[in-house]
PDB file of C-alpha atoms in Angstrom:
ATOM      1  CA  MET J   1      -5.019 -67.318   4.017  1.00 75.00           C
ATOM      2  CA  SER J   2      -7.245 -65.666   1.189  1.00 84.00           C
ATOM      3  CA  ALA J   3      -5.889 -63.626  -1.697  1.00 82.00           C
ATOM      4  CA  GLU J   4      -6.790 -60.438   0.195  1.00 87.00           C
ATOM      5  CA  ASP J   5      -5.065 -61.592   3.151  1.00 87.00           C
ATOM      6  CA  LEU J   6      -1.877 -62.253   1.090  1.00 89.00           C
ATOM      7  CA  LYS J   7      -2.197 -58.767  -0.540  1.00 90.00           C
ATOM      8  CA  ARG J   8      -2.579 -57.140   2.843  1.00 92.00           C
ATOM      9  CA  LEU J   9       0.587 -58.834   4.299  1.00 91.00           C
ATOM     10  CA  ALA J  10       2.644 -57.508   1.341  1.00 93.00           C
ATOM     11  CA  ALA J  11       1.147 -53.943   1.582  1.00 95.00           C
ATOM     12  CA  TRP J  12       1.945 -53.881   5.342  1.00 95.00           C
ATOM     13  CA  ARG J  13       5.548 -54.939   4.844  1.00 94.00           C
ATOM     14  CA  ALA J  14       5.999 -52.397   2.298  1.00 96.00           C
ATOM     15  CA  ALA J  15       4.537 -49.860   4.552  1.00 96.00           C
ATOM     16  CA  ASP J  16       7.191 -50.508   7.022  1.00 95.00           C
ATOM     17  CA  LEU J  17       9.605 -49.107   4.514  1.00 95.00           C
ATOM     18  CA  VAL J  18       8.202 -45.925   4.553  1.00 97.00           C
ATOM     19  CA  SER J  19       9.925 -43.191   7.036  1.00 95.00           C
ATOM     20  CA  ASP J  20       9.093 -39.848   8.223  1.00 97.00           C
ATOM     21  CA  GLY J  21       9.585 -37.023   5.922  1.00 96.00           C
ATOM     22  CA  MET J  22       9.295 -39.175   2.722  1.00 97.00           C
ATOM     23  CA  PHE J  23       7.812 -38.071  -0.721  1.00 98.00           C
ATOM     24  CA  LEU J  24       5.888 -41.064  -1.529  1.00 98.00           C
ATOM     25  CA  GLY J  25       3.923 -42.330  -4.677  1.00 98.00           C
ATOM     26  CA  LEU J  26       0.891 -44.192  -3.999  1.00 98.00           C
ATOM     27  CA  GLY J  27      -0.079 -46.979  -6.427  1.00 97.00           C
ATOM     28  CA  THR J  28      -3.436 -48.112  -8.046  1.00 97.00           C
ATOM     29  CA  GLY J  29      -5.219 -51.401  -7.698  1.00 93.00           C
ATOM     30  CA  SER J  30      -6.538 -53.963  -4.990  1.00 93.00           C
ATOM     31  CA  THR J  31      -3.142 -54.621  -3.267  1.00 94.00           C
ATOM     32  CA  ALA J  32      -2.074 -50.895  -3.395  1.00 96.00           C
ATOM     33  CA  ALA J  33      -5.301 -50.065  -1.661  1.00 97.00           C
ATOM     34  CA  HIS J  34      -4.138 -52.032   1.269  1.00 97.00           C
ATOM     35  CA  PHE J  35      -1.031 -50.101   1.312  1.00 97.00           C
ATOM     36  CA  VAL J  36      -2.888 -46.664   1.140  1.00 98.00           C
ATOM     37  CA  ALA J  37      -4.994 -47.717   4.030  1.00 98.00           C
ATOM     38  CA  ARG J  38      -1.954 -48.797   6.115  1.00 98.00           C
ATOM     39  CA  ILE J  39      -0.283 -45.371   5.302  1.00 98.00           C
ATOM     40  CA  GLY J  40      -3.629 -43.514   6.181  1.00 98.00           C
ATOM     41  CA  GLU J  41      -3.350 -45.302   9.658  1.00 97.00           C
ATOM     42  CA  LYS J  42       0.302 -44.498  10.217  1.00 97.00           C
ATOM     43  CA  VAL J  43      -0.551 -40.741   9.282  1.00 98.00           C
ATOM     44  CA  ARG J  44      -3.283 -40.614  11.829  1.00 97.00           C
ATOM     45  CA  ASN J  45      -0.648 -41.971  14.291  1.00 97.00           C
ATOM     46  CA  GLY J  46       1.844 -39.133  13.424  1.00 97.00           C
ATOM     47  CA  LEU J  47       3.903 -40.211  10.381  1.00 97.00           C
ATOM     48  CA  ARG J  48       4.578 -37.150   8.268  1.00 98.00           C
ATOM     49  CA  VAL J  49       4.706 -38.001   4.445  1.00 98.00           C
ATOM     50  CA  ILE J  50       3.736 -36.108   1.316  1.00 98.00           C
ATOM     51  CA  CYS J  51       2.064 -38.393  -1.336  1.00 98.00           C
ATOM     52  CA  VAL J  52       1.309 -38.427  -5.043  1.00 98.00           C
ATOM     53  CA  PRO J  53      -1.475 -40.532  -6.106  1.00 98.00           C
ATOM     54  CA  THR J  54      -1.373 -42.392  -9.372  1.00 98.00           C
ATOM     55  CA  SER J  55      -5.141 -42.530 -10.132  1.00 97.00           C
ATOM     56  CA  GLU J  56      -8.379 -40.593  -9.299  1.00 97.00           C
ATOM     57  CA  GLN J  57      -9.301 -43.825  -7.486  1.00 97.00           C
ATOM     58  CA  THR J  58      -6.317 -43.697  -5.285  1.00 98.00           C
ATOM     59  CA  ARG J  59      -6.521 -39.852  -4.806  1.00 98.00           C
ATOM     60  CA  LEU J  60     -10.163 -40.213  -3.296  1.00 98.00           C
ATOM     61  CA  GLN J  61      -8.949 -43.105  -1.069  1.00 98.00           C
ATOM     62  CA  ALA J  62      -5.980 -41.095   0.037  1.00 98.00           C
ATOM     63  CA  GLU J  63      -8.178 -38.151   0.785  1.00 98.00           C
ATOM     64  CA  ARG J  64     -10.649 -40.215   3.006  1.00 98.00           C
ATOM     65  CA  GLU J  65      -7.557 -41.689   4.879  1.00 98.00           C
ATOM     66  CA  GLY J  66      -6.449 -38.151   5.531  1.00 97.00           C
ATOM     67  CA  ILE J  67      -3.208 -38.414   3.642  1.00 98.00           C
ATOM     68  CA  PRO J  68      -1.485 -35.104   2.475  1.00 98.00           C
ATOM     69  CA  LEU J  69      -1.385 -35.047  -1.199  1.00 98.00           C
ATOM     70  CA  VAL J  70       0.470 -33.019  -3.885  1.00 98.00           C
ATOM     71  CA  THR J  71       1.162 -33.361  -7.453  1.00 97.00           C
ATOM     72  CA  LEU J  72       4.304 -34.019  -9.537  1.00 97.00           C
ATOM     73  CA  ASP J  73       4.269 -30.264 -10.277  1.00 97.00           C
ATOM     74  CA  ASP J  74       4.724 -29.441  -6.726  1.00 96.00           C
ATOM     75  CA  VAL J  75       7.153 -32.335  -6.026  1.00 96.00           C
ATOM     76  CA  PRO J  76       8.994 -33.664  -9.186  1.00 96.00           C
ATOM     77  CA  GLU J  77      10.971 -36.188  -7.530  1.00 97.00           C
ATOM     78  CA  LEU J  78       9.758 -38.905  -5.117  1.00 98.00           C
ATOM     79  CA  ASP J  79      11.707 -41.057  -2.480  1.00 97.00           C
ATOM     80  CA  LEU J  80       9.705 -44.142  -3.049  1.00 98.00           C
ATOM     81  CA  THR J  81       6.600 -45.401  -5.086  1.00 98.00           C
ATOM     82  CA  VAL J  82       4.894 -48.532  -3.908  1.00 98.00           C
ATOM     83  CA  ASP J  83       2.403 -50.334  -6.378  1.00 98.00           C
ATOM     84  CA  GLY J  84       0.910 -53.431  -7.459  1.00 96.00           C
ATOM     85  CA  ALA J  85       1.468 -55.550 -10.521  1.00 97.00           C
ATOM     86  CA  ASP J  86      -0.564 -57.884 -12.795  1.00 97.00           C
ATOM     87  CA  GLU J  87       2.395 -59.853 -13.691  1.00 97.00           C
ATOM     88  CA  LEU J  88       6.286 -59.592 -12.831  1.00 98.00           C
ATOM     89  CA  ASP J  89       9.163 -61.974 -13.762  1.00 97.00           C
ATOM     90  CA  SER J  90      12.585 -62.739 -11.948  1.00 95.00           C
ATOM     91  CA  GLN J  91      14.075 -59.674 -13.432  1.00 96.00           C
ATOM     92  CA  LEU J  92      11.455 -57.399 -12.072  1.00 98.00           C
ATOM     93  CA  ARG J  93       9.879 -56.733 -15.360  1.00 98.00           C
ATOM     94  CA  LEU J  94       6.104 -55.913 -14.953  1.00 98.00           C
ATOM     95  CA  ILE J  95       3.007 -55.960 -16.689  1.00 98.00           C
ATOM     96  CA  LYS J  96       0.705 -53.279 -15.243  1.00 98.00           C
ATOM     97  CA  GLY J  97      -2.633 -51.377 -16.334  1.00 97.00           C
ATOM     98  CA  GLY J  98      -5.215 -53.968 -15.475  1.00 96.00           C
ATOM     99  CA  GLY J  99      -6.877 -51.175 -13.498  1.00 94.00           C
ATOM    100  CA  GLY J 100      -6.290 -48.673 -16.422  1.00 96.00           C
ATOM    101  CA  ALA J 101      -3.878 -46.242 -14.591  1.00 97.00           C
ATOM    102  CA  LEU J 102      -0.805 -47.530 -16.348  1.00 97.00           C
ATOM    103  CA  LEU J 103       0.240 -43.864 -17.549  1.00 98.00           C
ATOM    104  CA  ARG J 104      -0.025 -42.206 -14.374  1.00 98.00           C
ATOM    105  CA  GLU J 105       1.719 -45.137 -12.637  1.00 98.00           C
ATOM    106  CA  LYS J 106       4.506 -45.151 -14.963  1.00 98.00           C
ATOM    107  CA  ILE J 107       5.089 -41.294 -14.767  1.00 98.00           C
ATOM    108  CA  VAL J 108       5.146 -41.402 -10.990  1.00 98.00           C
ATOM    109  CA  ALA J 109       7.237 -44.721 -10.805  1.00 98.00           C
ATOM    110  CA  ALA J 110       9.807 -42.962 -13.310  1.00 98.00           C
ATOM    111  CA  ALA J 111       9.873 -39.834 -11.015  1.00 98.00           C
ATOM    112  CA  SER J 112      10.762 -41.878  -8.044  1.00 98.00           C
ATOM    113  CA  ARG J 113      14.186 -42.984  -6.849  1.00 97.00           C
ATOM    114  CA  ARG J 114      12.857 -46.359  -5.954  1.00 97.00           C
ATOM    115  CA  MET J 115       9.812 -48.534  -6.849  1.00 98.00           C
ATOM    116  CA  ILE J 116       8.551 -51.383  -4.825  1.00 98.00           C
ATOM    117  CA  VAL J 117       5.994 -53.754  -6.021  1.00 98.00           C
ATOM    118  CA  ILE J 118       3.650 -55.494  -3.665  1.00 97.00           C
ATOM    119  CA  ALA J 119       1.590 -58.437  -4.825  1.00 94.00           C
ATOM    120  CA  ASP J 120       0.386 -61.997  -3.701  1.00 91.00           C
ATOM    121  CA  GLY J 121       2.784 -64.590  -5.031  1.00 91.00           C
ATOM    122  CA  SER J 122       0.587 -65.684  -7.892  1.00 92.00           C
ATOM    123  CA  LYS J 123       1.508 -62.564  -9.755  1.00 94.00           C
ATOM    124  CA  ARG J 124       5.167 -63.773 -10.107  1.00 95.00           C
ATOM    125  CA  VAL J 125       5.536 -65.736 -13.552  1.00 97.00           C
ATOM    126  CA  GLU J 126       8.529 -67.370 -15.400  1.00 96.00           C
ATOM    127  CA  THR J 127       7.581 -65.401 -18.655  1.00 97.00           C
ATOM    128  CA  LEU J 128       5.439 -62.419 -18.958  1.00 98.00           C
ATOM    129  CA  GLY J 129       2.182 -62.366 -21.175  1.00 97.00           C
ATOM    130  CA  ALA J 130      -0.420 -64.565 -19.645  1.00 97.00           C
ATOM    131  CA  PHE J 131      -2.114 -61.292 -18.499  1.00 97.00           C
ATOM    132  CA  PRO J 132      -3.200 -59.223 -21.550  1.00 98.00           C
ATOM    133  CA  LEU J 133      -0.852 -56.543 -22.065  1.00 98.00           C
ATOM    134  CA  PRO J 134      -2.736 -53.096 -21.708  1.00 98.00           C
ATOM    135  CA  VAL J 135      -1.742 -50.133 -24.265  1.00 98.00           C
ATOM    136  CA  GLU J 136      -3.205 -46.720 -23.758  1.00 98.00           C
ATOM    137  CA  VAL J 137      -4.014 -44.876 -26.833  1.00 98.00           C
ATOM    138  CA  VAL J 138      -5.772 -41.684 -28.050  1.00 98.00           C
ATOM    139  CA  SER J 139      -9.186 -41.868 -29.550  1.00 96.00           C
ATOM    140  CA  PHE J 140      -8.320 -40.057 -32.714  1.00 97.00           C
ATOM    141  CA  GLY J 141      -7.322 -42.625 -35.531  1.00 97.00           C
ATOM    142  CA  LEU J 142      -8.018 -45.602 -33.139  1.00 97.00           C
ATOM    143  CA  GLY J 143      -8.521 -47.843 -36.092  1.00 96.00           C
ATOM    144  CA  ALA J 144      -5.144 -46.902 -37.556  1.00 97.00           C
ATOM    145  CA  THR J 145      -3.411 -47.339 -34.216  1.00 98.00           C
ATOM    146  CA  LEU J 146      -5.073 -50.849 -33.613  1.00 97.00           C
ATOM    147  CA  LYS J 147      -3.779 -52.109 -37.015  1.00 97.00           C
ATOM    148  CA  ALA J 148      -0.351 -50.878 -36.374  1.00 97.00           C
ATOM    149  CA  ILE J 149      -0.291 -52.749 -32.981  1.00 98.00           C
ATOM    150  CA  GLU J 150      -1.502 -55.702 -34.669  1.00 97.00           C
ATOM    151  CA  LYS J 151       1.410 -55.488 -37.142  1.00 96.00           C
ATOM    152  CA  VAL J 152       3.908 -55.009 -34.400  1.00 97.00           C
ATOM    153  CA  VAL J 153       2.732 -58.160 -32.669  1.00 96.00           C
ATOM    154  CA  ASP J 154       2.571 -60.175 -35.559  1.00 95.00           C
ATOM    155  CA  ARG J 155       6.039 -58.999 -36.724  1.00 94.00           C
ATOM    156  CA  ILE J 156       7.678 -60.048 -33.488  1.00 93.00           C
ATOM    157  CA  GLY J 157       6.010 -63.662 -33.557  1.00 94.00           C
ATOM    158  CA  ILE J 158       3.181 -63.052 -30.999  1.00 94.00           C
ATOM    159  CA  THR J 159      -0.253 -64.593 -32.075  1.00 92.00           C
ATOM    160  CA  ALA J 160      -2.736 -62.261 -30.652  1.00 93.00           C
ATOM    161  CA  SER J 161      -6.048 -60.278 -31.319  1.00 95.00           C
ATOM    162  CA  PRO J 162      -5.692 -56.880 -29.720  1.00 97.00           C
ATOM    163  CA  SER J 163      -9.187 -55.414 -28.657  1.00 97.00           C
ATOM    164  CA  VAL J 164     -10.422 -52.265 -27.208  1.00 98.00           C
ATOM    165  CA  ARG J 165     -11.416 -52.390 -23.539  1.00 98.00           C
ATOM    166  CA  ARG J 166     -14.866 -52.144 -22.688  1.00 97.00           C
ATOM    167  CA  THR J 167     -16.820 -51.574 -19.560  1.00 95.00           C
ATOM    168  CA  ALA J 168     -19.081 -54.007 -18.010  1.00 94.00           C
ATOM    169  CA  THR J 169     -22.071 -52.091 -19.706  1.00 96.00           C
ATOM    170  CA  GLY J 170     -20.353 -52.500 -23.017  1.00 95.00           C
ATOM    171  CA  GLU J 171     -19.003 -48.828 -23.353  1.00 96.00           C
ATOM    172  CA  THR J 172     -15.411 -47.872 -24.370  1.00 97.00           C
ATOM    173  CA  PHE J 173     -13.266 -47.873 -21.205  1.00 97.00           C
ATOM    174  CA  LEU J 174     -11.707 -44.466 -20.549  1.00 97.00           C
ATOM    175  CA  THR J 175      -8.698 -43.938 -18.434  1.00 97.00           C
ATOM    176  CA  ASP J 176      -8.388 -40.927 -15.866  1.00 97.00           C
ATOM    177  CA  GLY J 177      -6.651 -38.944 -18.957  1.00 96.00           C
ATOM    178  CA  GLY J 178      -9.596 -39.787 -21.389  1.00 97.00           C
ATOM    179  CA  HIS J 179      -7.681 -42.257 -23.309  1.00 98.00           C
ATOM    180  CA  TYR J 180      -8.706 -45.674 -24.548  1.00 98.00           C
ATOM    181  CA  ILE J 181      -6.952 -49.010 -23.699  1.00 98.00           C
ATOM    182  CA  ILE J 182      -6.086 -51.843 -26.036  1.00 98.00           C
ATOM    183  CA  ASP J 183      -5.488 -55.130 -24.660  1.00 98.00           C
ATOM    184  CA  ILE J 184      -3.178 -57.568 -26.192  1.00 98.00           C
ATOM    185  CA  PRO J 185      -3.591 -61.215 -25.208  1.00 97.00           C
ATOM    186  CA  CYS J 186       0.069 -62.076 -25.827  1.00 97.00           C
ATOM    187  CA  GLY J 187       0.129 -65.529 -24.127  1.00 96.00           C
ATOM    188  CA  ARG J 188       3.861 -65.197 -23.906  1.00 96.00           C
ATOM    189  CA  ILE J 189       6.437 -62.378 -24.291  1.00 97.00           C
ATOM    190  CA  ASP J 190       9.804 -63.716 -25.013  1.00 95.00           C
ATOM    191  CA  SER J 191      11.488 -60.326 -25.587  1.00 95.00           C
ATOM    192  CA  PRO J 192       9.614 -57.730 -23.606  1.00 97.00           C
ATOM    193  CA  GLU J 193      12.301 -55.099 -24.312  1.00 97.00           C
ATOM    194  CA  VAL J 194      11.574 -55.714 -27.991  1.00 97.00           C
ATOM    195  CA  LEU J 195       7.987 -55.353 -27.669  1.00 97.00           C
ATOM    196  CA  ALA J 196       8.049 -52.296 -25.380  1.00 98.00           C
ATOM    197  CA  THR J 197      10.526 -50.367 -28.028  1.00 97.00           C
ATOM    198  CA  GLU J 198       8.133 -51.393 -30.967  1.00 97.00           C
ATOM    199  CA  LEU J 199       4.924 -50.245 -29.245  1.00 98.00           C
ATOM    200  CA  SER J 200       6.429 -46.964 -28.300  1.00 97.00           C
ATOM    201  CA  THR J 201       7.175 -46.160 -31.872  1.00 96.00           C
ATOM    202  CA  ILE J 202       3.478 -46.245 -32.850  1.00 98.00           C
ATOM    203  CA  PRO J 203       1.803 -42.796 -33.266  1.00 97.00           C
ATOM    204  CA  GLY J 204      -1.420 -42.892 -31.217  1.00 97.00           C
ATOM    205  CA  VAL J 205       0.047 -44.907 -28.555  1.00 98.00           C
ATOM    206  CA  VAL J 206       0.344 -42.992 -25.331  1.00 98.00           C
ATOM    207  CA  GLU J 207       2.072 -45.527 -23.215  1.00 98.00           C
ATOM    208  CA  HIS J 208       2.171 -49.337 -22.785  1.00 98.00           C
ATOM    209  CA  GLY J 209       1.866 -51.562 -19.547  1.00 98.00           C
ATOM    210  CA  LEU J 210       5.504 -53.157 -19.934  1.00 98.00           C
ATOM    211  CA  PHE J 211       7.440 -51.684 -16.776  1.00 98.00           C
ATOM    212  CA  ILE J 212      10.935 -52.338 -17.326  1.00 98.00           C
ATOM    213  CA  GLY J 213      13.879 -51.302 -15.436  1.00 97.00           C
ATOM    214  CA  LEU J 214      11.532 -49.165 -13.081  1.00 98.00           C
ATOM    215  CA  ALA J 215      11.035 -51.781 -10.110  1.00 98.00           C
ATOM    216  CA  CYS J 216      13.941 -52.051  -7.901  1.00 97.00           C
ATOM    217  CA  GLY J 217      12.427 -54.757  -5.466  1.00 97.00           C
ATOM    218  CA  ALA J 218       9.216 -56.720  -4.858  1.00 97.00           C
ATOM    219  CA  VAL J 219       7.399 -57.765  -1.607  1.00 96.00           C
ATOM    220  CA  LEU J 220       5.497 -60.910  -2.582  1.00 95.00           C
ATOM    221  CA  ALA J 221       2.913 -62.859  -0.096  1.00 91.00           C
ATOM    222  CA  GLY J 222       2.693 -66.575  -0.636  1.00 86.00           C
ATOM    223  CA  THR J 223       1.103 -69.318   1.275  1.00 81.00           C
ATOM    224  CA  GLN J 224       4.579 -69.779   3.105  1.00 80.00           C
ATOM    225  CA  GLY J 225       4.616 -66.221   4.036  1.00 86.00           C
ATOM    226  CA  ILE J 226       6.405 -62.942   2.844  1.00 90.00           C
ATOM    227  CA  TYR J 227       9.327 -63.107   0.721  1.00 91.00           C
ATOM    228  CA  GLU J 228      11.285 -60.670  -1.271  1.00 93.00           C
ATOM    229  CA  LEU J 229      12.975 -59.979  -4.571  1.00 94.00           C
ATOM    230  CA  GLY J 230      15.524 -57.796  -5.608  1.00 92.00           C
ATOM    231  CA  SER J 231      16.640 -54.834  -3.430  1.00 90.00           C
ATOM    232  CA  ILE J 232      13.989 -53.660  -0.899  1.00 85.00           C
ATOM    233  CA  GLY J 233      15.995 -51.352   1.367  1.00 75.00           C
ATOM    234  CA  ALA J 234      17.049 -47.789   0.561  1.00 63.00           C
TER     235      ALA J 234
END
């Protein structure tokens, strides 16, 4: 199977967890897009759900699918969020933000009773960090914020050169909230909780891509089929 086939398998399994009347968070990214498409199909076949998208990209797809949407101002507590991940470990600690939606993704996940991760099996790792860690920052004082991030990673023993994310045309990448993203090529993060705490103390940092204590389960699709981590059911 191709990587897309594996992502679709994981997404469809997660869609089976959605029941009538749920308030649902819709994730962002290539795997989450398969989930949104499947939910759209179910909605057209009579499923009743109310959804909150985690990005403008997801909002546009959900609207095309005919999925009813609200904001967290309308519905501040959700039953379930299903989203992808750039990396996850056996403790369901995640790195997210490769698509640039980490702030909204974390807000929606935190507002949910459950968060389920969907991914192809290659995203599961023994130790987080091979995927560069995204950090969302405000534009004001960018140089000072970048310097502070460099000091943090150096202090906890990570050799990395954080850099501002650019688009394919060389422009500064902007999130849906109008912020910048700094990517940290950590290589290996031995203490994700420590790094998360340290990054959160830096003025100018809006949010980081370490999702710790948010996911309760994961549906992964490997070459041998679907397998699950953590708690998938209600």
